[in-house]
Coordinates of C-alpha atoms in Angstrom, one line a residue:
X1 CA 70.8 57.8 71.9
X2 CA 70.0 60.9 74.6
X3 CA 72.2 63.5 75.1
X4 CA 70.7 64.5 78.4
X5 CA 73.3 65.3 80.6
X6 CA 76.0 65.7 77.7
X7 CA 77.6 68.7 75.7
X8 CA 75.7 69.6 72.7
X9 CA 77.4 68.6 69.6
X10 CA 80.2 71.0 68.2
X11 CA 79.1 72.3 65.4
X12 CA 78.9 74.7 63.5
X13 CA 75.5 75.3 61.0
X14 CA 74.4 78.1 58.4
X15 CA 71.9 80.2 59.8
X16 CA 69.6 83.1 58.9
X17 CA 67.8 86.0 60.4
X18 CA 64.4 88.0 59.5
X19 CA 66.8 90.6 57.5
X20 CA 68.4 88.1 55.4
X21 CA 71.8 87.8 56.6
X22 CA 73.4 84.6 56.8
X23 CA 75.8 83.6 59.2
X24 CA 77.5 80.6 61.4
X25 CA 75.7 79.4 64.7
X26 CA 77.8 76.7 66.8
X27 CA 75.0 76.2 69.7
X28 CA 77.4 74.9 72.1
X29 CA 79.9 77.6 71.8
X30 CA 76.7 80.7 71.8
X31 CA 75.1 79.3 74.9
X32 CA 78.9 78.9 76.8
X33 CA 80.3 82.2 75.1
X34 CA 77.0 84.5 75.9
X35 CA 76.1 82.6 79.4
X36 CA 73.0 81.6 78.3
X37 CA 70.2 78.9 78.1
X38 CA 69.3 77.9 74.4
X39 CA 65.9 76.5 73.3
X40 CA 66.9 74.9 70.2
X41 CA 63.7 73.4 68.4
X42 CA 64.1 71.4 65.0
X43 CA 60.8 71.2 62.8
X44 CA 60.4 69.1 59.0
X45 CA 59.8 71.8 56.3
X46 CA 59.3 75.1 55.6
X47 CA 55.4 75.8 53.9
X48 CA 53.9 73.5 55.4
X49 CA 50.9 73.5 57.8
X50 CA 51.9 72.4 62.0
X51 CA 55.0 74.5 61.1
X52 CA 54.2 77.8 60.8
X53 CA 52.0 77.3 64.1
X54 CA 55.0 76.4 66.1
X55 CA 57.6 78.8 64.7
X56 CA 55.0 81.8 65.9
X57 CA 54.2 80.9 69.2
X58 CA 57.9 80.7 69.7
X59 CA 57.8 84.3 68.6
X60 CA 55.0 85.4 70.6
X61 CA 56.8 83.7 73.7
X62 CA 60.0 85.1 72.9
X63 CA 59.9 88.0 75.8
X64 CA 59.3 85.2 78.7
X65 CA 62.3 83.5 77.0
X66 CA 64.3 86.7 77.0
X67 CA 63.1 86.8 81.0
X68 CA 64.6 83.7 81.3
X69 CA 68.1 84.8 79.8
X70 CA 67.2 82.1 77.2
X71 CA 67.7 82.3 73.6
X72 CA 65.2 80.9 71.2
X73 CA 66.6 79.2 67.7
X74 CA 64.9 77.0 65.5
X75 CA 65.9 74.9 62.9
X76 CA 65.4 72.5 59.7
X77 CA 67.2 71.2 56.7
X78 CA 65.7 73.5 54.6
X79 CA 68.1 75.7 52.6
X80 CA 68.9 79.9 54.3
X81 CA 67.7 80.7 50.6
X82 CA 64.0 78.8 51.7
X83 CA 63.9 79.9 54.9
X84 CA 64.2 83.4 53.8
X85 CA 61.0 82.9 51.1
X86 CA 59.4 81.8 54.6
X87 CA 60.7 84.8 56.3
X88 CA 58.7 87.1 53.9
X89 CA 55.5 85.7 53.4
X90 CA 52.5 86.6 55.4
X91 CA 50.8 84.9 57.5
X92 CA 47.5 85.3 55.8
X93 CA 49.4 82.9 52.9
X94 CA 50.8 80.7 55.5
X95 CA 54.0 82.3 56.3
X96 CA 56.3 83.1 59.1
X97 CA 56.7 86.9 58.6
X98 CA 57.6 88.7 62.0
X99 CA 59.3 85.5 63.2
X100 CA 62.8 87.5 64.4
X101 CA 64.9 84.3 65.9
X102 CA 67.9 82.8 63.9
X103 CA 66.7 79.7 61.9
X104 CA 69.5 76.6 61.5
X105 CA 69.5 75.9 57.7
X106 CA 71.0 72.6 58.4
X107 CA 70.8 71.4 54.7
X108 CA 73.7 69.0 54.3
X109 CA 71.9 67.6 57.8
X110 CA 75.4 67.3 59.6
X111 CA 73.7 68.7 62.9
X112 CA 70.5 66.9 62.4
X113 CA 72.4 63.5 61.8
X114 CA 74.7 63.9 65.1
X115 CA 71.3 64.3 66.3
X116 CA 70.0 60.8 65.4
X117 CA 66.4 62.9 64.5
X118 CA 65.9 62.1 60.9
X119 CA 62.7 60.4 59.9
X120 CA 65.0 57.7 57.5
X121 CA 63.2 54.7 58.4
X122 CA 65.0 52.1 56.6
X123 CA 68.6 52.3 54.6
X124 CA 69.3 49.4 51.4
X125 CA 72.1 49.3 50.0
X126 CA 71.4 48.3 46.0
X127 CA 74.4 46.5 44.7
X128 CA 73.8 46.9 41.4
X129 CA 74.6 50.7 41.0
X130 CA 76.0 51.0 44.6
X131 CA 73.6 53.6 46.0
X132 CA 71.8 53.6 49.3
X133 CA 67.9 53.9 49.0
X134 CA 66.6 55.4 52.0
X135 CA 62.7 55.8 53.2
X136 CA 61.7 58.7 54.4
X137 CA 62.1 62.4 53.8
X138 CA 65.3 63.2 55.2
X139 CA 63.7 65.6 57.1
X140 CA 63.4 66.1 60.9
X141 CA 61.0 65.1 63.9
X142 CA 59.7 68.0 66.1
X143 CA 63.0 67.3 68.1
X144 CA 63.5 70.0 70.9
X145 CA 66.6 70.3 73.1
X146 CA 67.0 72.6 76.3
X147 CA 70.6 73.6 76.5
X148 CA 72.3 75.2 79.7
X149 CA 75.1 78.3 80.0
X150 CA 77.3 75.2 80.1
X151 CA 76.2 73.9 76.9
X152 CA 75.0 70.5 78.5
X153 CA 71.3 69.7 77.3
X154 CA 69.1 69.4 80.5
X155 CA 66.0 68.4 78.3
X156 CA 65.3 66.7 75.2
X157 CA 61.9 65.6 73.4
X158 CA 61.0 64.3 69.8
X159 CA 57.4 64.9 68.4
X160 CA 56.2 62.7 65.6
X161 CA 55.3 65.0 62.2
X162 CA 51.6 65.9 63.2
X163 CA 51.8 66.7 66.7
X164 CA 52.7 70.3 67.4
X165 CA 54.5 71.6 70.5
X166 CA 53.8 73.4 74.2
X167 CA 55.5 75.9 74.5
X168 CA 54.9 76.9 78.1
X169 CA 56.0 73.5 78.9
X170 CA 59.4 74.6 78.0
X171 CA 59.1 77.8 79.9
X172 CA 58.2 75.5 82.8
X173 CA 61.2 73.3 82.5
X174 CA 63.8 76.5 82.4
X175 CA 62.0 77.8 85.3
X176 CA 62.4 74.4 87.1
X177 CA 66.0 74.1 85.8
X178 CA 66.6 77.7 86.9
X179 CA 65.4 76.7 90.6
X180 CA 67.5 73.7 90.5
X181 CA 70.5 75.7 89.8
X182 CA 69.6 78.5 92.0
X183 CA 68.3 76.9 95.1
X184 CA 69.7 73.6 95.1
X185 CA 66.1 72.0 95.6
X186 CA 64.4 69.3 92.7
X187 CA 61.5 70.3 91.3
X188 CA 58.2 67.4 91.7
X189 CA 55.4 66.6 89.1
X190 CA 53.6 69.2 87.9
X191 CA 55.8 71.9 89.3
X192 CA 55.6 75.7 88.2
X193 CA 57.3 78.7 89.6
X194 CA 56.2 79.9 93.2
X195 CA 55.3 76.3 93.9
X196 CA 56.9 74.4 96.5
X197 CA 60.2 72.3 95.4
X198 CA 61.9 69.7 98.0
X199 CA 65.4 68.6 99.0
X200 CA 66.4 65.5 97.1
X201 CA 66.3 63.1 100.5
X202 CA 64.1 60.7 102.7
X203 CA 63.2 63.4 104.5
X204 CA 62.4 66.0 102.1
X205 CA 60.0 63.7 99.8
X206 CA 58.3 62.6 103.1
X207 CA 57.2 66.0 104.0
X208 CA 56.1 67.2 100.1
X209 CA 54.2 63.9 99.6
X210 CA 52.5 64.4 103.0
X211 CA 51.6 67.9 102.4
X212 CA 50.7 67.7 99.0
X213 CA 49.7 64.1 97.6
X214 CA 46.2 63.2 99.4

């Protein structure tokens, strides 16, 4: 189920920063209360190897997010106690130290279930000592969810365990969602900012396919 084009679920998930303090984050309420866009990006574990990849070139973006009057968040169903281990170990032993955005410890998965992005592949239900047997980690897909001052999600994706992220492609999208907001213009294939956009009519895709489709 997408939730393009809906409100964000509300509610409300431990969280943790680089300095160890834990604290509440409802995403829906943070991007309505502060007026802001949210990149919210969910990844499987903490230690392990497409990861740590990810959750730094978030960091290293996270002044052209700030540019954007986006905040950056990620998130997992790993534990605040975990994701502080994480927190402070080096990179050179495959850590995320200097990462500085909030991390969703999402461990009783209440988020990433209204989310639909677990990897359970198949549920049974064994009669005999009524338990359900799932396959699968539990964990999360690379699920990543652009969230407007509104708190309505204007982009969603889900990445398969091995297949790491672009992060400039997110960067593009807020820019184009920005200029949609801003200028009231739709933003083609391929667009980036200072790029031409069109008027969402006959006569506005007629003169952006002739002057730039050969």
């Amino acid at each position: 189920m997408t939730h393009v084009g809906k409100k964000f679920p509300n509610l409300e998930v431990n969280a943790i920063d680089e300095l160890g303090d834990t604290f509440k984050i409802n995403v829906l309420d943070k991007a309505k209360s502060e007026n802001k866009k949210i990149i919210l990006f969910w990844y499987p574990k903490d230690f392990t190897f497409v990861c740590p990849t990810e959750l730094h070139s978030f960091q290293q973006a996270l002044g052209e997010f700030e540019k954007r009057n986006t905040l950056v968040i990620g998130a997992s169903c790993d534990t605040a106690e975990v994701h502080f281990a994480w927190l402070n170990t080096s990179k050179d032993n495959g850590g995320i130290e200097g990462v500085t955005y909030p991390i969703l410890a999402d461990s009783n998965r209440n988020l990433a279930n209204a989310l639909g992005i677990l990897d359970i592949q198949n549920e049974e239900f064994n009669e005999e000592t009524e338990s359900i047997f799932v396959e699968g980690d539990n964990v999360t897909y690379r699920a990543s969810y652009l969230i407007d001052e509104e708190g309505t999600v204007f982009h969603e994706s889900i990445n398969h365990m091995p297949l790491g992220r672009n992060v400039n492609e997110f960067l593009r999208l807020i820019d184009a969602y920005t200029h949609v907001q801003q200028k009231g213009e739709v933003c083609p294939a391929n667009w980036e900012e200072g790029k031409e956009a069109m008027n969402a009519d006959r006569k506005g895709v007629a003169e952006y396919l002739s002057n730039h489709i050969n």
